[in-house]
Amino acid sequence: MPGPIQSLARAAAILRLLAGGERRLGLSDVASSLGLAKGTAHGILRTLQQEGFVEQDPVSGRYQLGAELLRLGNSYLDVHELRARALVWTDDLARSSGEAVYLGVLHQQGVLIVHHVFRPDDSRQVLEVGAMHPLHSSALGKVLSAFDPVAHSEVTEMTREPLTARTVTEDAALEGVLDLTRARGWAADLEETWDGVASIAAPVHDRHRMPVGAVAVTGAVERVCVDGEIRPQLVAAVRDCARAVSRDLGAGRF
């Protein structure tokens, strides 16, 4: 098993050092505290500064943690809070719908599953927390692309591969799907990502009314649809769940 990468370990040690004690430290302080040569410490600090993880006071020359770490920390806290607020509501949705429920957030050019409630039966299922769903074809991805400007930019600029015979990949057709999603407030995936599988998703908003994720019900087409149409009660249940999570995040009523 490979050992730790020394430069990364040293960078992590510097960040931990700056996170405690005096908070602002000079180059000599950092080097002596960690037993590093000044040149080595300076090189690591300079790299961390270029990435925004460390800032240097222009007057004293001392170093402190940078704004990029705060942004990353807030991102983690946002996802953690989203999942915590959604636990009860997604459990209720799985029970009432009889299907699996997913909570997803935008991550790079896809949707990262941060919470998964199993379908409430005795069937064998695989936990998908940490899995990625496609942005252009899944219901979660389409609803995020419709309501989140960043997700919309990602989905319009990415290469969109056909995953099934039903996958929408053309620019104009996809924009039409996203327009419809915005108009009705929810998205559907009818065998566009996996054959035989259908999904319905609605957006979750934070206290600033910004989309921070989406919740979806997913199941076999024959259970999610009736006569080729999405069951209206499932749409209502998914939207109610998304609204409830949004309210708990401080979004108020939509």
Coordinates of N, CA and C in Angstrom, one line a residue:
M1 N 0.9 -1.2 0.0 CA 0.0 0.0 0.0 C 0.9 1.2 0.0
P2 N 0.7 2.2 -0.9 CA 1.5 3.4 -1.0 C 1.4 4.2 0.2
G3 N 2.6 4.8 0.6 CA 2.6 5.7 1.8 C 2.1 7.1 1.4
P4 N 2.0 8.0 2.4 CA 1.5 9.4 2.2 C 2.5 10.1 1.3
I5 N 1.9 11.1 0.5 CA 2.7 12.0 -0.3 C 3.3 13.1 0.6
Q6 N 4.6 13.2 0.7 CA 5.2 14.1 1.7 C 4.8 15.5 1.6
S7 N 4.7 16.0 0.4 CA 4.4 17.4 0.2 C 3.0 17.7 0.6
L8 N 2.0 16.8 0.4 CA 0.6 17.0 0.8 C 0.5 16.9 2.3
A9 N 1.3 16.0 2.9 CA 1.2 15.8 4.3 C 1.7 17.1 5.0
R10 N 2.8 17.7 4.4 CA 3.3 18.9 5.0 C 2.4 20.1 4.8
A11 N 1.7 20.1 3.7 CA 0.7 21.2 3.4 C -0.4 21.1 4.4
A12 N -0.9 19.8 4.7 CA -1.9 19.6 5.7 C -1.5 20.1 7.1
A13 N -0.2 19.8 7.4 CA 0.3 20.1 8.7 C 0.3 21.7 8.9
I14 N 0.7 22.4 7.8 CA 0.7 23.8 7.8 C -0.7 24.4 8.0
L15 N -1.7 23.8 7.4 CA -3.0 24.3 7.5 C -3.5 24.1 8.9
R16 N -3.2 22.9 9.5 CA -3.6 22.6 10.9 C -3.0 23.6 11.8
L17 N -1.7 23.9 11.6 CA -1.0 24.8 12.4 C -1.6 26.2 12.4
L18 N -1.9 26.7 11.2 CA -2.6 28.0 11.0 C -4.0 28.0 11.6
A19 N -4.6 26.9 11.7 CA -6.0 26.8 12.2 C -6.0 27.0 13.8
G20 N -4.9 26.8 14.4 CA -4.8 26.9 15.9 C -3.9 28.0 16.4
G21 N -3.8 28.1 17.6 CA -2.8 29.0 18.2 C -3.1 30.5 17.9
E22 N -2.0 31.1 17.4 CA -2.1 32.6 17.1 C -2.9 32.9 15.9
R23 N -3.1 31.9 15.0 CA -3.8 32.1 13.7 C -3.0 32.8 12.7
R24 N -2.1 33.8 13.0 CA -1.2 34.4 12.1 C 0.2 34.1 12.5
L25 N 0.9 33.5 11.6 CA 2.3 33.0 11.9 C 3.2 33.5 10.7
G26 N 4.5 33.8 11.1 CA 5.5 34.1 10.2 C 6.1 32.9 9.6
L27 N 6.9 33.1 8.5 CA 7.6 31.9 7.9 C 8.5 31.2 8.9
S28 N 9.2 31.9 9.7 CA 10.1 31.2 10.7 C 9.3 30.4 11.7
D29 N 8.2 31.0 12.1 CA 7.3 30.2 13.1 C 6.8 28.9 12.5
V30 N 6.4 29.0 11.2 CA 5.9 27.8 10.6 C 7.0 26.7 10.4
A31 N 8.1 27.2 9.9 CA 9.2 26.3 9.6 C 9.7 25.6 10.9
S32 N 9.9 26.4 12.0 CA 10.4 25.8 13.2 C 9.4 25.0 13.9
S33 N 8.1 25.3 13.9 CA 7.1 24.5 14.5 C 7.0 23.1 13.9
L34 N 7.2 23.0 12.6 CA 7.1 21.8 11.9 C 8.4 21.1 11.5
G35 N 9.5 21.7 11.9 CA 10.8 21.1 11.6 C 11.1 21.1 10.2
L36 N 10.7 22.2 9.4 CA 11.0 22.2 8.0 C 12.0 23.3 7.7
A37 N 12.7 23.1 6.6 CA 13.6 24.2 6.1 C 12.8 25.3 5.7
K38 N 13.3 26.5 5.9 CA 12.6 27.7 5.5 C 12.2 27.7 4.0
G39 N 13.1 27.3 3.2 CA 12.8 27.2 1.7 C 11.6 26.3 1.4
T40 N 11.6 25.1 2.1 CA 10.5 24.1 1.9 C 9.2 24.7 2.4
A41 N 9.2 25.3 3.6 CA 8.0 25.9 4.1 C 7.5 27.0 3.2
H42 N 8.4 27.8 2.7 CA 8.0 29.0 1.9 C 7.4 28.5 0.6
G43 N 7.9 27.4 0.0 CA 7.4 26.9 -1.2 C 6.0 26.4 -1.0
I44 N 5.7 25.7 0.1 CA 4.4 25.1 0.3 C 3.4 26.3 0.6
L45 N 3.8 27.3 1.4 CA 3.0 28.4 1.7 C 2.6 29.2 0.4
R46 N 3.6 29.4 -0.4 CA 3.3 30.1 -1.7 C 2.3 29.4 -2.5
T47 N 2.4 28.0 -2.6 CA 1.4 27.2 -3.4 C 0.0 27.3 -2.8
L48 N 0.0 27.2 -1.5 CA -1.3 27.3 -0.8 C -1.9 28.7 -1.0
Q49 N -1.1 29.7 -1.0 CA -1.5 31.1 -1.2 C -2.1 31.2 -2.6
Q50 N -1.4 30.7 -3.6 CA -1.9 30.8 -5.0 C -3.3 30.1 -5.1
E51 N -3.5 29.0 -4.4 CA -4.8 28.3 -4.4 C -5.9 28.9 -3.6
G52 N -5.5 30.0 -2.8 CA -6.5 30.6 -2.0 C -6.7 30.0 -0.6
F53 N -5.9 29.0 -0.3 CA -6.0 28.3 1.0 C -5.3 29.1 2.1
V54 N -4.4 29.9 1.8 CA -3.6 30.7 2.7 C -3.5 32.1 2.2
E55 N -3.6 33.1 3.2 CA -3.4 34.5 2.8 C -2.2 35.1 3.6
Q56 N -1.5 36.0 3.0 CA -0.4 36.7 3.7 C -0.7 38.1 3.9
D57 N -0.5 38.6 5.1 CA -0.7 40.0 5.5 C 0.4 40.8 4.8
P58 N 0.0 41.8 4.0 CA 1.0 42.6 3.3 C 1.9 43.4 4.1
V59 N 1.5 43.7 5.3 CA 2.3 44.6 6.2 C 3.3 43.7 7.1
S60 N 2.7 42.8 7.8 CA 3.5 41.9 8.7 C 4.2 40.8 8.0
G61 N 3.7 40.4 6.8 CA 4.2 39.2 6.2 C 3.8 37.9 6.8
R62 N 2.9 37.9 7.8 CA 2.5 36.7 8.4 C 1.4 36.0 7.6
Y63 N 1.2 34.7 7.9 CA 0.3 33.9 7.1 C -0.9 33.6 8.0
Q64 N -2.1 33.4 7.3 CA -3.3 33.0 8.0 C -4.1 32.2 7.0
L65 N -5.2 31.5 7.5 CA -6.0 30.7 6.6 C -6.7 31.6 5.6
G66 N -6.9 31.1 4.3 CA -7.5 31.9 3.3 C -9.0 31.6 3.1
A67 N -9.6 32.5 2.3 CA -11.1 32.4 2.1 C -11.5 31.1 1.4
E68 N -10.7 30.5 0.6 CA -11.1 29.3 -0.2 C -11.4 28.2 0.8
L69 N -10.7 28.1 1.9 CA -11.0 27.1 2.9 C -12.4 27.3 3.5
L70 N -12.7 28.6 3.7 CA -14.0 28.9 4.3 C -15.1 28.5 3.3
R71 N -14.8 28.8 2.0 CA -15.8 28.4 1.0 C -16.0 26.9 0.9
L72 N -14.9 26.1 1.0 CA -15.0 24.7 1.0 C -15.7 24.2 2.2
G73 N -15.4 24.8 3.4 CA -16.1 24.4 4.6 C -17.5 24.7 4.6
N74 N -17.9 25.8 4.1 CA -19.4 26.1 4.0 C -20.1 25.2 3.0
S75 N -19.4 24.8 2.0 CA -20.0 23.8 1.0 C -20.3 22.5 1.7
Y76 N -19.3 22.0 2.5 CA -19.5 20.8 3.2 C -20.7 21.0 4.2
L77 N -20.7 22.1 4.9 CA -21.8 22.3 5.9 C -23.1 22.4 5.3
D78 N -23.2 23.0 4.1 CA -24.4 23.1 3.3 C -25.0 21.7 3.0
V79 N -24.1 20.9 2.5 CA -24.5 19.5 2.1 C -24.9 18.7 3.4
H80 N -24.2 18.9 4.4 CA -24.5 18.2 5.7 C -25.8 18.7 6.2
E81 N -26.1 20.0 6.2 CA -27.3 20.5 6.7 C -28.5 20.0 5.8
L82 N -28.3 20.0 4.5 CA -29.3 19.6 3.5 C -29.7 18.2 3.9
R83 N -28.7 17.3 4.0 CA -29.0 15.9 4.3 C -29.7 15.8 5.7
A84 N -29.3 16.5 6.7 CA -29.9 16.4 8.0 C -31.3 16.9 8.0
R85 N -31.6 17.9 7.2 CA -33.0 18.5 7.2 C -33.9 17.5 6.4
A86 N -33.3 16.8 5.5 CA -34.1 15.9 4.6 C -34.4 14.5 5.1
L87 N -33.7 14.1 6.2 CA -33.9 12.7 6.6 C -35.3 12.3 6.9
V88 N -36.0 13.1 7.7 CA -37.4 12.7 8.0 C -38.3 12.7 6.8
W89 N -38.2 13.8 6.0 CA -39.1 14.0 4.9 C -38.8 12.9 3.8
T90 N -37.6 12.5 3.5 CA -37.3 11.5 2.5 C -37.8 10.1 3.0
D91 N -37.6 9.9 4.3 CA -38.1 8.6 4.9 C -39.7 8.5 4.6
D92 N -40.3 9.6 4.9 CA -41.8 9.7 4.7 C -42.2 9.5 3.3
L93 N -41.4 10.1 2.4 CA -41.7 10.0 1.0 C -41.5 8.5 0.5
A94 N -40.5 7.9 0.9 CA -40.2 6.5 0.6 C -41.4 5.6 1.0
R95 N -41.9 5.8 2.3 CA -43.0 5.1 2.8 C -44.3 5.3 2.0
S96 N -44.6 6.6 1.7 CA -45.8 6.9 1.1 C -45.8 6.5 -0.4
S97 N -44.7 6.5 -1.0 CA -44.6 6.2 -2.5 C -44.3 4.7 -2.7
G98 N -43.7 4.1 -1.8 CA -43.3 2.7 -2.0 C -42.1 2.5 -2.9
E99 N -41.4 3.6 -3.1 CA -40.2 3.6 -4.0 C -39.0 4.2 -3.3
A100 N -37.8 4.0 -4.0 CA -36.6 4.5 -3.5 C -36.6 6.0 -3.7
V101 N -35.9 6.7 -2.7 CA -35.8 8.2 -2.8 C -34.3 8.6 -2.7
Y102 N -34.0 9.5 -3.6 CA -32.6 10.0 -3.6 C -32.6 11.5 -3.4
L103 N -31.5 11.9 -2.7 CA -31.2 13.4 -2.5 C -29.9 13.6 -3.2
G104 N -29.9 14.6 -4.1 CA -28.7 14.8 -4.9 C -28.3 16.3 -5.0
V105 N -27.0 16.5 -5.2 CA -26.5 17.9 -5.3 C -25.6 18.0 -6.5
L106 N -25.4 19.1 -7.1 CA -24.6 19.3 -8.2 C -23.1 19.1 -7.8
H107 N -22.4 18.3 -8.6 CA -21.0 18.0 -8.4 C -20.3 17.8 -9.7
Q108 N -19.4 18.8 -10.1 CA -18.8 18.8 -11.4 C -19.8 18.7 -12.5
Q109 N -19.8 17.7 -13.3 CA -20.8 17.7 -14.4 C -21.8 16.5 -14.2
G110 N -22.2 16.4 -12.9 CA -23.1 15.3 -12.6 C -23.9 15.7 -11.3
V111 N -24.6 14.7 -10.8 CA -25.4 14.8 -9.6 C -24.8 13.8 -8.6
L112 N -24.3 14.3 -7.5 CA -23.8 13.4 -6.4 C -24.9 13.1 -5.5
I113 N -25.1 11.8 -5.3 CA -26.1 11.3 -4.4 C -25.6 11.4 -2.9
V114 N -26.3 12.2 -2.1 CA -25.8 12.4 -0.7 C -26.7 11.7 0.3
H115 N -27.9 11.2 -0.2 CA -28.7 10.4 0.7 C -29.6 9.5 -0.2
H116 N -29.8 8.3 0.3 CA -30.6 7.3 -0.4 C -31.4 6.5 0.6
V117 N -32.8 6.6 0.4 CA -33.7 5.8 1.2 C -34.1 4.6 0.4
F118 N -33.9 3.4 0.9 CA -34.3 2.2 0.1 C -35.8 2.1 -0.1
R119 N -36.2 1.5 -1.2 CA -37.6 1.1 -1.4 C -38.1 0.3 -0.2
P120 N -39.2 0.6 0.4 CA -39.6 -0.1 1.6 C -40.2 -1.5 1.4
D121 N -39.4 -2.4 0.8 CA -39.9 -3.8 0.7 C -38.7 -4.7 1.0
D122 N -38.8 -6.0 0.7 CA -37.7 -6.9 1.1 C -36.8 -7.2 -0.1
S123 N -36.9 -6.4 -1.2 CA -36.0 -6.6 -2.3 C -34.5 -6.3 -2.0
R124 N -33.6 -6.9 -2.7 CA -32.2 -6.6 -2.5 C -31.9 -5.3 -3.2
Q125 N -31.3 -4.3 -2.5 CA -30.9 -3.0 -3.0 C -29.5 -2.6 -2.6
V126 N -28.9 -1.8 -3.4 CA -27.5 -1.4 -3.2 C -27.5 0.1 -2.8
L127 N -26.9 0.5 -1.7 CA -26.8 1.9 -1.3 C -26.0 2.7 -2.3
E128 N -26.6 3.8 -2.8 CA -26.0 4.6 -3.8 C -25.4 5.9 -3.3
V129 N -25.3 6.1 -2.0 CA -24.7 7.3 -1.5 C -23.2 7.4 -2.1
G130 N -22.9 8.5 -2.7 CA -21.6 8.7 -3.3 C -21.6 8.4 -4.7
A131 N -22.7 7.9 -5.3 CA -22.7 7.6 -6.7 C -23.1 8.9 -7.5
M132 N -22.7 8.9 -8.7 CA -23.0 10.0 -9.6 C -24.1 9.7 -10.6
H133 N -25.1 10.6 -10.7 CA -26.1 10.4 -11.7 C -25.9 11.5 -12.8
P134 N -26.2 11.1 -14.1 CA -25.9 12.1 -15.2 C -26.8 13.3 -15.1
L135 N -26.2 14.4 -15.5 CA -26.8 15.7 -15.4 C -27.9 15.9 -16.5
H136 N -27.6 15.4 -17.7 CA -28.5 15.6 -18.8 C -29.7 14.7 -18.9
S137 N -29.7 13.6 -18.3 CA -30.7 12.6 -18.5 C -31.5 12.2 -17.2
S138 N -30.9 12.3 -16.1 CA -31.7 11.9 -14.9 C -32.6 13.0 -14.5
A139 N -33.7 12.7 -13.7 CA -34.6 13.7 -13.3 C -33.9 14.6 -12.3
L140 N -33.1 14.1 -11.4 CA -32.3 15.0 -10.5 C -31.5 16.0 -11.3
G141 N -30.8 15.5 -12.3 CA -29.9 16.4 -13.1 C -30.7 17.4 -13.9
K142 N -31.8 17.0 -14.5 CA -32.6 18.0 -15.3 C -33.2 19.1 -14.4
V143 N -33.7 18.7 -13.2 CA -34.3 19.7 -12.4 C -33.2 20.7 -11.8
L144 N -32.0 20.2 -11.6 CA -30.9 21.1 -11.2 C -30.5 22.0 -12.3
S145 N -30.4 21.4 -13.5 CA -30.1 22.2 -14.7 C -31.1 23.3 -15.1
A146 N -32.3 23.0 -14.7 CA -33.4 24.0 -15.0 C -33.4 25.2 -14.0
F147 N -33.0 24.9 -12.8 CA -33.2 25.9 -11.7 C -31.8 26.5 -11.3
D148 N -30.7 25.8 -11.5 CA -29.4 26.3 -11.0 C -28.6 26.8 -12.2
P149 N -28.3 28.1 -12.3 CA -27.5 28.6 -13.4 C -26.2 27.9 -13.7
V150 N -25.5 27.5 -12.6 CA -24.2 26.8 -12.7 C -24.4 25.4 -13.4
A151 N -25.5 24.7 -12.9 CA -25.8 23.4 -13.5 C -26.2 23.6 -15.0
H152 N -26.9 24.6 -15.3 CA -27.3 24.9 -16.6 C -26.1 25.1 -17.5
S153 N -25.2 25.8 -17.1 CA -23.9 26.1 -17.8 C -23.2 24.7 -18.1
E154 N -23.1 23.9 -17.0 CA -22.4 22.6 -17.1 C -23.1 21.7 -18.2
V155 N -24.4 21.6 -18.1 CA -25.1 20.7 -19.0 C -25.1 21.2 -20.4
T156 N -25.1 22.5 -20.7 CA -25.0 23.0 -22.0 C -23.7 22.9 -22.7
E157 N -22.6 22.9 -21.8 CA -21.2 22.8 -22.3 C -20.7 21.4 -22.4
M158 N -21.2 20.5 -21.7 CA -20.7 19.1 -21.6 C -21.0 18.3 -22.9
T159 N -20.3 17.2 -23.1 CA -20.6 16.3 -24.1 C -21.7 15.4 -23.5
R160 N -22.9 15.3 -24.2 CA -24.0 14.5 -23.7 C -24.1 13.2 -24.5
E161 N -23.9 12.1 -23.8 CA -23.9 10.8 -24.4 C -25.3 10.2 -24.3
P162 N -25.8 9.5 -25.4 CA -27.1 8.8 -25.3 C -26.9 7.6 -24.4
L163 N -27.7 7.5 -23.3 CA -27.6 6.4 -22.4 C -28.6 5.3 -22.7
T164 N -29.7 5.7 -23.3 CA -30.7 4.7 -23.8 C -31.3 5.3 -25.1
A165 N -32.2 4.7 -25.7 CA -32.8 5.2 -27.0 C -33.6 6.4 -26.7
R166 N -34.0 6.7 -25.5 CA -34.8 7.8 -25.1 C -34.0 9.1 -24.6
T167 N -32.8 8.9 -24.5 CA -32.0 10.1 -23.9 C -32.0 11.3 -24.9
V168 N -32.3 12.4 -24.3 CA -32.3 13.7 -25.1 C -30.9 14.3 -25.0
T169 N -30.3 14.5 -26.2 CA -28.9 15.0 -26.3 C -28.8 16.3 -27.1
E170 N -29.7 16.5 -28.0 CA -29.6 17.7 -28.8 C -29.9 19.0 -28.0
D171 N -29.2 20.1 -28.4 CA -29.3 21.3 -27.6 C -30.7 21.9 -27.5
A172 N -31.3 22.0 -28.7 CA -32.7 22.6 -28.7 C -33.7 21.7 -27.9
A173 N -33.6 20.4 -28.1 CA -34.6 19.5 -27.5 C -34.3 19.6 -25.9
L174 N -33.1 19.6 -25.5 CA -32.8 19.7 -24.1 C -33.3 21.0 -23.5
E175 N -33.1 22.1 -24.2 CA -33.6 23.4 -23.7 C -35.1 23.4 -23.5
G176 N -35.7 22.7 -24.5 CA -37.2 22.6 -24.4 C -37.6 21.8 -23.1
V177 N -36.9 20.7 -22.8 CA -37.2 19.9 -21.6 C -36.9 20.8 -20.4
L178 N -35.9 21.6 -20.3 CA -35.6 22.4 -19.2 C -36.6 23.5 -19.0
D179 N -37.1 24.1 -20.1 CA -38.1 25.1 -20.1 C -39.4 24.5 -19.5
L180 N -39.8 23.3 -19.9 CA -40.9 22.6 -19.3 C -40.8 22.4 -17.9
T181 N -39.6 22.0 -17.5 CA -39.3 21.7 -16.1 C -39.5 22.9 -15.2
R182 N -39.0 24.1 -15.7 CA -39.1 25.3 -15.0 C -40.6 25.7 -14.9
A183 N -41.4 25.5 -15.9 CA -42.8 25.9 -15.9 C -43.6 25.1 -15.0
R184 N -43.3 23.8 -14.9 CA -44.2 22.9 -14.0 C -43.5 22.7 -12.6
G185 N -42.2 23.0 -12.5 CA -41.6 22.8 -11.2 C -41.1 21.5 -10.8
W186 N -41.0 20.6 -11.8 CA -40.5 19.2 -11.5 C -40.0 18.6 -12.9
A187 N -39.2 17.6 -12.7 CA -38.6 16.9 -13.9 C -38.9 15.4 -13.9
A188 N -38.9 14.8 -15.1 CA -39.1 13.4 -15.2 C -38.0 12.8 -16.0
D189 N -37.8 11.5 -15.7 CA -36.8 10.7 -16.5 C -37.5 9.4 -16.8
L190 N -38.0 9.2 -18.0 CA -38.7 8.0 -18.4 C -37.8 7.2 -19.2
E191 N -37.1 6.3 -18.6 CA -36.1 5.4 -19.3 C -35.1 6.1 -20.1
E192 N -34.7 7.3 -19.7 CA -33.7 8.1 -20.4 C -32.3 7.8 -19.9
T193 N -32.2 7.3 -18.7 CA -30.9 7.0 -18.0 C -30.7 5.5 -18.0
W194 N -31.8 4.8 -17.5 CA -31.7 3.3 -17.4 C -33.0 2.7 -18.0
D195 N -32.9 1.7 -18.8 CA -34.1 1.1 -19.4 C -34.9 0.5 -18.3
G196 N -36.2 0.7 -18.3 CA -37.2 0.2 -17.4 C -37.3 0.9 -16.1
V197 N -36.6 2.1 -16.0 CA -36.6 2.8 -14.7 C -37.1 4.3 -15.0
A198 N -38.0 4.7 -14.1 CA -38.5 6.1 -14.3 C -38.3 6.8 -13.0
S199 N -38.2 8.2 -13.1 CA -37.9 9.0 -11.9 C -38.6 10.3 -12.0
I200 N -38.9 10.9 -10.8 CA -39.5 12.2 -10.8 C -38.7 13.0 -9.7
A201 N -38.3 14.3 -10.0 CA -37.5 15.1 -9.1 C -38.0 16.5 -9.0
A202 N -37.8 17.1 -7.9 CA -38.2 18.5 -7.6 C -37.0 19.2 -6.9
P203 N -36.9 20.5 -7.1 CA -35.7 21.2 -6.5 C -35.9 21.5 -5.0
V204 N -34.8 21.6 -4.3 CA -34.8 22.0 -2.9 C -34.0 23.4 -2.9
H205 N -34.6 24.4 -2.2 CA -34.0 25.7 -2.1 C -33.6 26.0 -0.7
D206 N -32.6 26.9 -0.5 CA -32.1 27.3 0.8 C -32.8 28.6 1.2
R207 N -32.3 29.2 2.3 CA -32.9 30.4 2.8 C -32.8 31.6 1.9
H208 N -31.9 31.5 1.0 CA -31.8 32.6 0.0 C -32.6 32.3 -1.3
R209 N -33.4 31.2 -1.2 CA -34.2 30.8 -2.3 C -33.3 30.3 -3.5
M210 N -32.1 29.9 -3.2 CA -31.2 29.4 -4.3 C -31.3 27.8 -4.3
P211 N -31.3 27.2 -5.4 CA -31.4 25.7 -5.5 C -30.1 25.1 -4.9
V212 N -30.2 24.2 -3.9 CA -29.1 23.6 -3.3 C -29.1 22.1 -3.5
G213 N -30.1 21.6 -4.1 CA -30.2 20.1 -4.3 C -31.5 19.8 -4.9
A214 N -31.8 18.5 -5.0 CA -33.0 18.0 -5.5 C -33.4 16.7 -4.9
V215 N -34.6 16.4 -4.8 CA -35.1 15.1 -4.3 C -35.9 14.4 -5.4
A216 N -35.7 13.0 -5.4 CA -36.3 12.3 -6.5 C -36.9 10.9 -5.9
V217 N -38.0 10.5 -6.6 CA -38.5 9.1 -6.4 C -38.1 8.4 -7.6
T218 N -37.6 7.1 -7.5 CA -37.2 6.3 -8.6 C -37.7 4.9 -8.5
G219 N -38.2 4.4 -9.6 CA -38.7 3.0 -9.5 C -39.0 2.4 -10.9
A220 N -39.5 1.2 -11.0 CA -39.8 0.6 -12.2 C -40.9 1.4 -13.0
V221 N -40.8 1.5 -14.3 CA -41.7 2.3 -15.1 C -43.2 1.9 -14.8
E222 N -43.4 0.6 -14.7 CA -44.8 0.1 -14.5 C -45.4 0.5 -13.2
R223 N -44.5 0.9 -12.2 CA -45.1 1.3 -10.9 C -45.2 2.8 -10.9
V224 N -44.2 3.5 -11.5 CA -44.2 5.0 -11.5 C -45.2 5.6 -12.4
C225 N -45.5 4.9 -13.5 CA -46.4 5.4 -14.6 C -47.7 4.5 -14.6
V226 N -48.7 5.1 -15.1 CA -50.0 4.5 -15.5 C -50.4 4.9 -16.9
D227 N -50.5 3.9 -17.7 CA -50.8 4.1 -19.1 C -49.8 5.1 -19.8
G228 N -48.6 4.9 -19.4 CA -47.5 5.7 -20.0 C -47.4 7.1 -19.5
E229 N -48.1 7.5 -18.5 CA -48.1 8.8 -17.8 C -47.6 8.7 -16.4
I230 N -46.8 9.7 -15.9 CA -46.4 9.7 -14.5 C -47.6 9.8 -13.6
R231 N -47.6 9.0 -12.6 CA -48.7 9.1 -11.6 C -48.8 10.4 -10.9
P232 N -49.9 11.2 -11.0 CA -50.0 12.5 -10.5 C -49.7 12.5 -9.0
Q233 N -50.1 11.5 -8.2 CA -49.9 11.5 -6.8 C -48.4 11.4 -6.4
L234 N -47.6 10.8 -7.3 CA -46.2 10.7 -7.1 C -45.6 12.1 -7.3
V235 N -46.0 12.8 -8.3 CA -45.5 14.1 -8.6 C -45.8 15.0 -7.4
A236 N -47.0 15.0 -6.9 CA -47.4 15.8 -5.7 C -46.6 15.4 -4.5
A237 N -46.3 14.1 -4.3 CA -45.6 13.7 -3.1 C -44.1 14.2 -3.2
V238 N -43.5 14.1 -4.3 CA -42.1 14.6 -4.5 C -42.0 16.1 -4.3
R239 N -43.0 16.8 -4.9 CA -42.9 18.3 -4.7 C -43.2 18.7 -3.3
D240 N -44.1 18.0 -2.6 CA -44.4 18.3 -1.2 C -43.1 18.0 -0.3
C241 N -42.4 16.9 -0.6 CA -41.2 16.6 0.1 C -40.1 17.7 -0.1
A242 N -39.9 18.1 -1.4 CA -38.9 19.2 -1.7 C -39.3 20.5 -1.0
R243 N -40.6 20.8 -1.0 CA -41.0 22.1 -0.3 C -40.8 22.0 1.2
A244 N -41.0 20.8 1.8 CA -40.8 20.7 3.2 C -39.4 20.8 3.6
V245 N -38.5 20.2 2.8 CA -37.1 20.3 3.1 C -36.6 21.8 2.9
S246 N -37.1 22.4 1.9 CA -36.8 23.8 1.6 C -37.3 24.7 2.8
R247 N -38.5 24.5 3.3 CA -38.9 25.2 4.4 C -38.0 25.0 5.6
D248 N -37.6 23.8 5.9 CA -36.7 23.6 7.0 C -35.3 24.2 6.8
L249 N -35.0 24.5 5.6 CA -33.7 25.2 5.3 C -33.9 26.7 5.3
G250 N -35.2 27.1 5.6 CA -35.4 28.6 5.8 C -35.9 29.3 4.5
A251 N -36.3 28.5 3.5 CA -36.8 29.1 2.2 C -38.2 29.7 2.3
G252 N -38.9 29.3 3.3 CA -40.3 29.8 3.3 C -41.2 29.1 2.3
R253 N -42.3 29.7 2.0 CA -43.2 29.0 1.1 C -42.9 29.4 -0.4
F254 N -43.1 28.4 -1.2 CA -43.0 28.6 -2.7 C -44.3 28.5 -3.4

